[in-house]
mmCIF file of C-alpha atoms in Angstrom:
data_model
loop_
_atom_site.group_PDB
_atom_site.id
_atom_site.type_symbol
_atom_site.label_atom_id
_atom_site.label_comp_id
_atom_site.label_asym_id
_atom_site.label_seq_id
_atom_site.Cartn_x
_atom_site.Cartn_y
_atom_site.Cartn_z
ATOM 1 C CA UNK A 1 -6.287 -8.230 -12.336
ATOM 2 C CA UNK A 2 -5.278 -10.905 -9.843
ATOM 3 C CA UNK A 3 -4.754 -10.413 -6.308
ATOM 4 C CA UNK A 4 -2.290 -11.621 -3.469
ATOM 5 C CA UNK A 5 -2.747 -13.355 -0.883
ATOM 6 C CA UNK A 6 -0.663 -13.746 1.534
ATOM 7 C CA UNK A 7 -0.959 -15.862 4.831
ATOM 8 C CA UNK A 8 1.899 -14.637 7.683
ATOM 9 C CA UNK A 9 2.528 -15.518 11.137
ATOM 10 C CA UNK A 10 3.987 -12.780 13.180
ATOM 11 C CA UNK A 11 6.416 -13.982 16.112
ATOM 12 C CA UNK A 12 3.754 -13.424 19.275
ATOM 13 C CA UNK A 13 4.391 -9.669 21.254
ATOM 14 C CA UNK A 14 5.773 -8.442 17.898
ATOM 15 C CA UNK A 15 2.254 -7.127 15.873
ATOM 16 C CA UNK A 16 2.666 -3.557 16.483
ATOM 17 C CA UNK A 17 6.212 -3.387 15.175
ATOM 18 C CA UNK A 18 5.440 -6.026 12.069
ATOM 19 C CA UNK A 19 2.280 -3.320 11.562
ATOM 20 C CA UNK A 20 4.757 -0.582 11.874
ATOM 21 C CA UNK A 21 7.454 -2.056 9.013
ATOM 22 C CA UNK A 22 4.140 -3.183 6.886
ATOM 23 C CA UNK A 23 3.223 0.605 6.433
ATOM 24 C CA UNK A 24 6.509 1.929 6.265
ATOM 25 C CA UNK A 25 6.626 -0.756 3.149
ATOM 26 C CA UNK A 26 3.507 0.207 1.296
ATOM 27 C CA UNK A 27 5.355 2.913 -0.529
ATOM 28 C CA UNK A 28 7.674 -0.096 -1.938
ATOM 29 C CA UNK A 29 4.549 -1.733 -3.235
ATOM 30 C CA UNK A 30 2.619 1.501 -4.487
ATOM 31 C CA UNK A 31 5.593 2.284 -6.871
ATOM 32 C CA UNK A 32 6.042 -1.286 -7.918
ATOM 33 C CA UNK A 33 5.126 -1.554 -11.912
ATOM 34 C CA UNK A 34 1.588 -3.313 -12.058
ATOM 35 C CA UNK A 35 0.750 -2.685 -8.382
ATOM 36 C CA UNK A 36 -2.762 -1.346 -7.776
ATOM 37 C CA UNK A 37 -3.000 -1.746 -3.987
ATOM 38 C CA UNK A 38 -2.441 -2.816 -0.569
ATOM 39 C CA UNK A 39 -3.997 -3.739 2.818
ATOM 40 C CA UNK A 40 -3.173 -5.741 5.942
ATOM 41 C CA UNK A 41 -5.455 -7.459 7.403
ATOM 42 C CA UNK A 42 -4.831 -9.473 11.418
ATOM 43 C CA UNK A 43 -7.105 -11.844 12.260
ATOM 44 C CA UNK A 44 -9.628 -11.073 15.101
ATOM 45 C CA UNK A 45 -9.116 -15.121 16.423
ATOM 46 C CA UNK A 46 -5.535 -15.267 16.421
ATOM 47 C CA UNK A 47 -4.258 -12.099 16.438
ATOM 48 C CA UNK A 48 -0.550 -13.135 15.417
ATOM 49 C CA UNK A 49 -2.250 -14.122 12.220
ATOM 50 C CA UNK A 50 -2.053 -11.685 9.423
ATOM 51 C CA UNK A 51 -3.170 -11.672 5.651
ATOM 52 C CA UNK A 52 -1.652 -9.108 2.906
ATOM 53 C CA UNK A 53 -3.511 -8.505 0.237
ATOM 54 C CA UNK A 54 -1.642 -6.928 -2.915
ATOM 55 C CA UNK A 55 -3.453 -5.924 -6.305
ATOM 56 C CA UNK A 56 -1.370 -7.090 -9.661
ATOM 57 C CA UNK A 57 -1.820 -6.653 -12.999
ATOM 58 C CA UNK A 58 -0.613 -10.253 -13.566
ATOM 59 C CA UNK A 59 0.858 -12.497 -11.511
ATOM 60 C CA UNK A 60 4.273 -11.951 -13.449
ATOM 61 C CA UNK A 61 4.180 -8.469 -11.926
ATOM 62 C CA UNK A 62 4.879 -9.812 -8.754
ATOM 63 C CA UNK A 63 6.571 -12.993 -9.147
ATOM 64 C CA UNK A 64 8.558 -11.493 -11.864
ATOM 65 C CA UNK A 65 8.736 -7.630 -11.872
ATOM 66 C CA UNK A 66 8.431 -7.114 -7.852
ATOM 67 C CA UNK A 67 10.378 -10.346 -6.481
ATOM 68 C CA UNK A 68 13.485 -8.813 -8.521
ATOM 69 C CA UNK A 69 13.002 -5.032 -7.504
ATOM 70 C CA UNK A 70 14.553 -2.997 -4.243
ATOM 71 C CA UNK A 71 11.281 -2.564 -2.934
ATOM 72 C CA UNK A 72 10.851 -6.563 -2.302
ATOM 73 C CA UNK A 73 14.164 -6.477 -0.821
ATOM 74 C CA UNK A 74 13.021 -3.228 1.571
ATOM 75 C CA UNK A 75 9.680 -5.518 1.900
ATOM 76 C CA UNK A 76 11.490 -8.228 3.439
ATOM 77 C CA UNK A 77 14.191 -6.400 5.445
ATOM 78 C CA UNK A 78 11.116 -4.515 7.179
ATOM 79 C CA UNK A 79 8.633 -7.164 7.834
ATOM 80 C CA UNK A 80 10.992 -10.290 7.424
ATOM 81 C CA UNK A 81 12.406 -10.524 10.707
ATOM 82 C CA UNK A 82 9.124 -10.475 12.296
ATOM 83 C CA UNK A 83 7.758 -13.604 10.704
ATOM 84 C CA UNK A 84 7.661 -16.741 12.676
ATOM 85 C CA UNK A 85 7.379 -18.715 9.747
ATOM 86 C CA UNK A 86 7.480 -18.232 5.771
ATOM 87 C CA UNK A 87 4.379 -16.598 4.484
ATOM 88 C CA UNK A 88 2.205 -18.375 2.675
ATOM 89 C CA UNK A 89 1.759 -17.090 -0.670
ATOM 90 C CA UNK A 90 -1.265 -18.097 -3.406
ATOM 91 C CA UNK A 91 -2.757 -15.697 -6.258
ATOM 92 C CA UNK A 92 -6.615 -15.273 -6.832
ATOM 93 C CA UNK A 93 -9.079 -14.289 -9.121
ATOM 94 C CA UNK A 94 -12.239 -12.297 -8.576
ATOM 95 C CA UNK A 95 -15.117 -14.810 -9.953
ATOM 96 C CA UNK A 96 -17.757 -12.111 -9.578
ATOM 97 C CA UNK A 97 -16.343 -9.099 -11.079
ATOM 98 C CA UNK A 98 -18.081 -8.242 -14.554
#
């Protein structure tokens, strides 16, 4: 299991609609293959500042599987036009999980 991370700046004034298209996009990510969650978190400091956090089976099912599916494309038609900049995008692995 691997998870997402995924750094994004939201164009200032426009968090409650980029929350908005976020959860009207979680159903695209739920019914991706290999998707076993998602949450959004904003940053308390800078609340323009957001991180989404998606569950994978591998990274392939995202890069691979999800990147190529309608639901990305839904993703990024939602949230895309709120972004002030190109998320930044890295894949981790729990270290303390048994």
């Amino acid at each position: 299991m691997i998870t997402e991370i995924a750094r994004i700046e939201i164009r200032p004034g426009q968090e409650e609609e980029f929350e908005r298209a976020v959860a009207e996009a979680v159903p695209h990510f739920l019914a991706a293959d290999g998707c076993h969650g998602v949450d959004l978190l904003r940053s308390v400091e800078h609340p323009s500042r957001y991180r989404l956090t998606v569950r994978w089976e591998t990274v392939e099912h995202h890069t691979v599987t999800f990147r190529a599916s309608e639901g990305f494309a839904r993703w990024r038609a939602l949230a895309g036009p709120h972004f002030a900049a190109p998320p930044q995008v890295e894949h981790v692995v729990s270290v303390l999980a048994p």
